Tab-separated table of C-alpha atoms in Angstrom:
chain	number	residue	atom	x	y	z
L	13	GLY	CA	131.266	135.596	30.051
L	14	GLU	CA	131.355	131.825	29.974
L	15	ASN	CA	133.867	129.963	27.805
L	16	VAL	CA	133.479	126.242	27.152
L	17	GLU	CA	136.313	124.182	25.687
L	18	GLN	CA	135.609	120.721	24.269
L	19	HIS	CA	137.975	117.877	23.343
L	20	PRO	CA	138.569	116.001	21.172
L	21	SER	CA	137.203	117.592	18.006
L	22	THR	CA	137.003	114.187	16.328
L	23	LEU	CA	136.801	110.712	17.817
L	24	SER	CA	136.632	107.362	16.064
L	25	VAL	CA	135.901	104.172	18.025
L	26	GLN	CA	135.087	100.576	17.142
L	27	GLU	CA	131.545	99.447	17.675
L	28	GLY	CA	131.189	98.157	21.207
L	29	ASP	CA	134.010	100.293	22.620
L	30	SER	CA	133.512	103.267	24.927
L	31	ALA	CA	133.770	106.939	23.946
L	32	VAL	CA	134.673	109.814	26.268
L	33	ILE	CA	134.293	113.492	25.456
L	34	LYS	CA	135.589	116.134	27.833
L	35	CYS	CA	134.657	119.765	28.426
L	36	THR	CA	135.925	122.526	30.658
L	37	TYR	CA	134.164	125.736	31.557
L	38	SER	CA	135.352	129.037	32.924
L	39	ASP	CA	132.480	130.594	34.891
L	40	SER	CA	132.245	129.170	38.407
L	41	ALA	CA	128.625	130.409	38.538
L	42	SER	CA	127.581	127.884	35.874
L	43	ASN	CA	125.507	125.139	37.400
L	44	TYR	CA	123.725	123.382	34.541
L	45	PHE	CA	125.547	121.265	31.962
L	46	PRO	CA	123.599	119.646	29.130
L	47	TRP	CA	124.886	117.488	26.322
L	48	TYR	CA	123.363	117.667	22.837
L	49	LYS	CA	123.609	115.229	19.970
L	50	GLN	CA	123.343	116.647	16.478
L	51	GLU	CA	122.997	114.345	13.483
L	52	LEU	CA	123.927	115.724	10.089
L	53	GLY	CA	121.521	118.479	9.068
L	54	LYS	CA	119.316	117.994	12.114
L	55	ARG	CA	118.563	120.000	15.253
L	56	PRO	CA	120.612	119.603	18.448
L	57	GLN	CA	118.784	117.181	20.723
L	58	LEU	CA	119.355	116.926	24.457
L	59	ILE	CA	120.618	113.516	25.455
L	60	ILE	CA	121.568	114.031	29.090
L	61	ASP	CA	122.150	116.893	31.508
L	62	ILE	CA	123.576	117.390	34.959
L	63	ARG	CA	123.177	120.049	37.582
L	64	SER	CA	125.911	121.059	39.941
L	65	ASN	CA	124.423	119.448	43.021
L	66	VAL	CA	125.322	115.989	41.664
L	67	GLY	CA	128.633	114.549	40.496
L	68	GLU	CA	127.400	111.851	38.136
L	69	LYS	CA	124.283	110.938	36.230
L	70	LYS	CA	123.597	107.858	34.117
L	71	ASP	CA	120.969	106.985	31.562
L	72	GLN	CA	121.419	103.511	30.071
L	73	ARG	CA	124.616	103.633	27.957
L	74	ILE	CA	125.217	107.336	28.546
L	75	ALA	CA	126.718	108.907	31.656
L	76	VAL	CA	127.935	112.367	32.543
L	77	THR	CA	130.372	113.282	35.302
L	78	LEU	CA	130.984	116.700	36.776
L	79	ASN	CA	133.962	118.024	38.766
L	80	LYS	CA	133.016	121.473	39.992
L	81	THR	CA	136.344	122.099	41.658
L	82	ALA	CA	138.241	121.531	38.437
L	83	LYS	CA	135.426	123.002	36.324
L	84	HIS	CA	135.199	120.092	33.948
L	85	PHE	CA	132.552	117.602	32.892
L	86	SER	CA	132.607	114.583	30.648
L	87	LEU	CA	130.274	112.463	28.539
L	88	HIS	CA	130.768	108.710	28.570
L	89	ILE	CA	129.099	106.430	26.018
L	90	THR	CA	129.504	102.699	26.577
L	91	GLU	CA	128.901	99.859	24.125
L	92	THR	CA	128.872	102.288	21.213
L	93	GLN	CA	126.703	101.564	18.195
L	94	PRO	CA	126.836	102.960	14.626
L	95	GLU	CA	123.751	105.090	15.360
L	96	ASP	CA	125.755	106.930	18.040
L	97	SER	CA	127.721	108.548	15.204
L	98	ALA	CA	126.966	112.273	15.328
L	99	VAL	CA	128.375	115.596	16.548
L	100	TYR	CA	128.128	115.968	20.299
L	101	PHE	CA	128.076	119.387	21.943
L	102	CYS	CA	128.552	120.158	25.598
L	103	ALA	CA	127.149	123.334	27.038
L	104	ALA	CA	127.145	125.297	30.291
L	105	ARG	CA	124.664	127.681	31.771
L	106	SER	CA	124.193	129.677	34.922
L	107	LEU	CA	120.767	129.282	36.400
L	108	SER	CA	120.994	132.495	38.354
L	109	GLY	CA	121.981	136.039	37.629
L	110	SER	CA	121.526	137.856	34.366
L	111	ALA	CA	123.573	135.556	32.095
L	112	ARG	CA	121.304	132.569	31.509
L	113	GLN	CA	122.083	131.651	27.971
L	114	LEU	CA	123.619	128.310	27.066
L	115	THR	CA	127.259	128.528	25.953
L	116	PHE	CA	128.234	125.626	23.707
L	117	GLY	CA	131.522	123.872	23.197
L	118	SER	CA	132.939	123.498	19.706
L	119	GLY	CA	131.624	119.974	19.207
L	120	THR	CA	133.030	116.467	18.829
L	121	GLN	CA	132.442	114.457	15.682
L	122	LEU	CA	132.031	110.875	16.916
L	123	THR	CA	132.304	108.104	14.337
L	124	VAL	CA	131.505	104.549	15.432
L	125	LEU	CA	133.087	102.080	13.044
L	126	PRO	CA	131.189	98.817	12.471
D	22	GLU	CA	105.847	115.174	21.884
D	23	PRO	CA	105.560	119.000	21.506
D	24	GLU	CA	107.949	120.541	18.998
D	25	VAL	CA	109.375	123.939	18.138
D	26	THR	CA	108.443	124.674	14.517
D	27	GLN	CA	110.547	126.840	12.234
D	28	THR	CA	109.920	128.272	8.768
D	29	PRO	CA	111.315	128.437	6.169
D	30	SER	CA	113.602	125.427	6.288
D	31	HIS	CA	115.879	127.042	3.744
D	32	GLN	CA	116.045	130.596	2.425
D	33	VAL	CA	118.323	131.990	-0.226
D	34	THR	CA	118.625	135.770	-0.397
D	35	GLN	CA	120.735	138.470	-2.013
D	36	MET	CA	123.143	140.492	0.117
D	37	GLY	CA	121.440	143.590	1.472
D	38	GLN	CA	117.990	142.089	1.508
D	39	GLU	CA	115.820	141.776	4.589
D	40	VAL	CA	115.013	138.305	5.918
D	41	ILE	CA	112.444	137.180	8.467
D	42	LEU	CA	112.764	133.775	10.070
D	43	ARG	CA	109.746	132.434	11.874
D	44	CYS	CA	109.353	130.196	14.882
D	45	VAL	CA	106.425	128.722	16.760
D	46	PRO	CA	107.648	127.849	20.266
D	47	ILE	CA	106.040	125.156	22.381
D	48	SER	CA	102.726	126.556	23.585
D	49	ASN	CA	103.279	126.608	27.350
D	50	HIS	CA	106.870	127.824	27.126
D	51	LEU	CA	107.659	131.351	28.281
D	52	TYR	CA	111.298	131.829	27.239
D	53	PHE	CA	112.382	131.998	23.617
D	54	TYR	CA	115.821	131.984	22.065
D	55	TRP	CA	117.616	132.332	18.751
D	56	TYR	CA	120.932	130.615	18.142
D	57	ARG	CA	122.965	130.325	14.950
D	58	GLN	CA	125.411	127.755	13.665
D	59	ILE	CA	127.785	128.591	10.841
D	60	LEU	CA	128.547	125.438	8.826
D	61	GLY	CA	130.916	123.183	10.741
D	62	GLN	CA	131.106	125.477	13.777
D	63	LYS	CA	129.587	125.598	17.239
D	64	VAL	CA	126.081	126.736	18.072
D	65	GLU	CA	126.207	130.396	19.142
D	66	PHE	CA	123.763	132.311	21.262
D	67	LEU	CA	122.085	135.345	19.676
D	68	VAL	CA	119.234	136.469	21.913
D	69	SER	CA	116.753	135.439	24.562
D	70	PHE	CA	113.243	136.831	24.965
D	71	TYR	CA	110.891	136.792	27.916
D	72	ASN	CA	107.764	138.697	28.832
D	73	ASN	CA	107.736	140.489	25.440
D	74	GLU	CA	111.216	141.877	25.722
D	75	ILE	CA	114.785	140.912	25.091
D	76	SER	CA	116.343	139.561	28.294
D	77	GLU	CA	119.859	138.906	26.963
D	78	LYS	CA	121.734	139.316	23.693
D	79	SER	CA	125.202	138.499	22.478
D	80	GLU	CA	127.669	140.724	20.631
D	81	ILE	CA	126.584	139.000	17.410
D	82	PHE	CA	123.076	140.434	17.829
D	83	ASP	CA	123.815	143.941	16.530
D	84	ASP	CA	121.488	146.619	15.161
D	85	GLN	CA	120.851	144.592	12.013
D	86	PHE	CA	118.991	141.986	14.070
D	87	SER	CA	115.619	142.277	15.784
D	88	VAL	CA	113.146	139.902	17.339
D	89	GLU	CA	109.421	140.131	17.752
D	90	ARG	CA	106.506	138.198	19.095
D	91	PRO	CA	103.795	139.616	16.853
D	92	ASP	CA	101.009	137.405	18.193
D	93	GLY	CA	100.473	134.708	20.809
D	94	SER	CA	102.260	131.972	18.883
D	95	ASN	CA	104.979	133.300	16.577
D	96	PHE	CA	108.489	134.451	17.445
D	97	THR	CA	110.441	136.027	14.607
D	98	LEU	CA	114.039	136.966	13.893
D	99	LYS	CA	114.567	139.755	11.367
D	100	ILE	CA	117.852	140.577	9.685
D	101	ARG	CA	117.495	144.000	8.101
D	102	SER	CA	120.307	144.030	5.563
D	103	THR	CA	121.884	140.622	5.163
D	104	LYS	CA	125.619	140.147	4.758
D	105	LEU	CA	127.501	137.160	3.347
D	106	GLU	CA	128.647	136.218	6.846
D	107	ASP	CA	125.032	135.902	7.994
D	108	SER	CA	124.861	132.615	6.070
D	109	ALA	CA	124.227	130.002	8.721
D	110	MET	CA	121.649	127.688	10.266
D	111	TYR	CA	119.431	129.626	12.635
D	112	PHE	CA	117.883	127.658	15.463
D	113	CYS	CA	114.933	128.805	17.510
D	114	ALA	CA	114.537	127.294	20.998
D	115	SER	CA	112.114	127.630	23.846
D	116	SER	CA	111.934	126.655	27.498
D	117	GLU	CA	109.166	126.458	30.038
D	118	GLY	CA	111.075	128.504	32.557
D	119	GLY	CA	114.386	130.346	32.552
D	120	ALA	CA	116.081	127.424	34.265
D	121	ASN	CA	114.523	124.654	32.259
D	122	VAL	CA	115.718	122.518	29.386
D	123	LEU	CA	115.831	124.180	25.972
D	124	THR	CA	113.995	122.477	23.124
D	125	PHE	CA	115.392	123.369	19.692
D	126	GLY	CA	113.574	123.674	16.386
D	127	ALA	CA	114.799	121.985	13.233
D	128	GLY	CA	116.483	125.187	12.049
D	129	SER	CA	116.251	127.596	9.129
D	130	ARG	CA	119.199	127.538	6.750
D	131	LEU	CA	119.974	131.011	5.441
D	132	THR	CA	122.177	131.397	2.407
D	133	VAL	CA	123.230	134.928	1.488
D	134	LEU	CA	124.591	135.370	-2.039
């Protein structure tokens, strides 16, 4: 089955700086890669996703890049703000075949220092 | 914006007791999922459900677990005889199609004493 590795486990940045979180996956059949933000005690909420037919996607201060050859994808947050502080999870999923469930990474606790 | 609704938000139970967690998926969604998150750990897949049957399940989803869609709106997770290690946050999710974005509920925190 799919295995998703996520780094770093914790990340502290100064407000206004950029944050980068990296994930690798093992199943070459995976072709959908969402990122979820989870605030303390709350549900995971989708913030951005990318499918394997594109290499990069951007939504305001958030961008995701995908390298299918190397089987890794990254989340980039620019101009970080204190409200960006949360746990971020990457995930991978195959959109074909029998294994369609999302496999999550272990999470990154992002702290944005004012 | 449509939401996935879960009840109860928190349940405390004694080891060995049966627990039922309830979910109301988004009304036009056809795929339903249960995930769990042990405190401080990653979100783990338990089971997916489509067309009134389980379509996938993980090794966590053993004989103590079952799911049911008893009517047109509810989707339930039953744990027959709870163990201490079942203590976790259980998230229900739904998607419109099998390839679509998952929307998560707010979770049900289960504490087994």
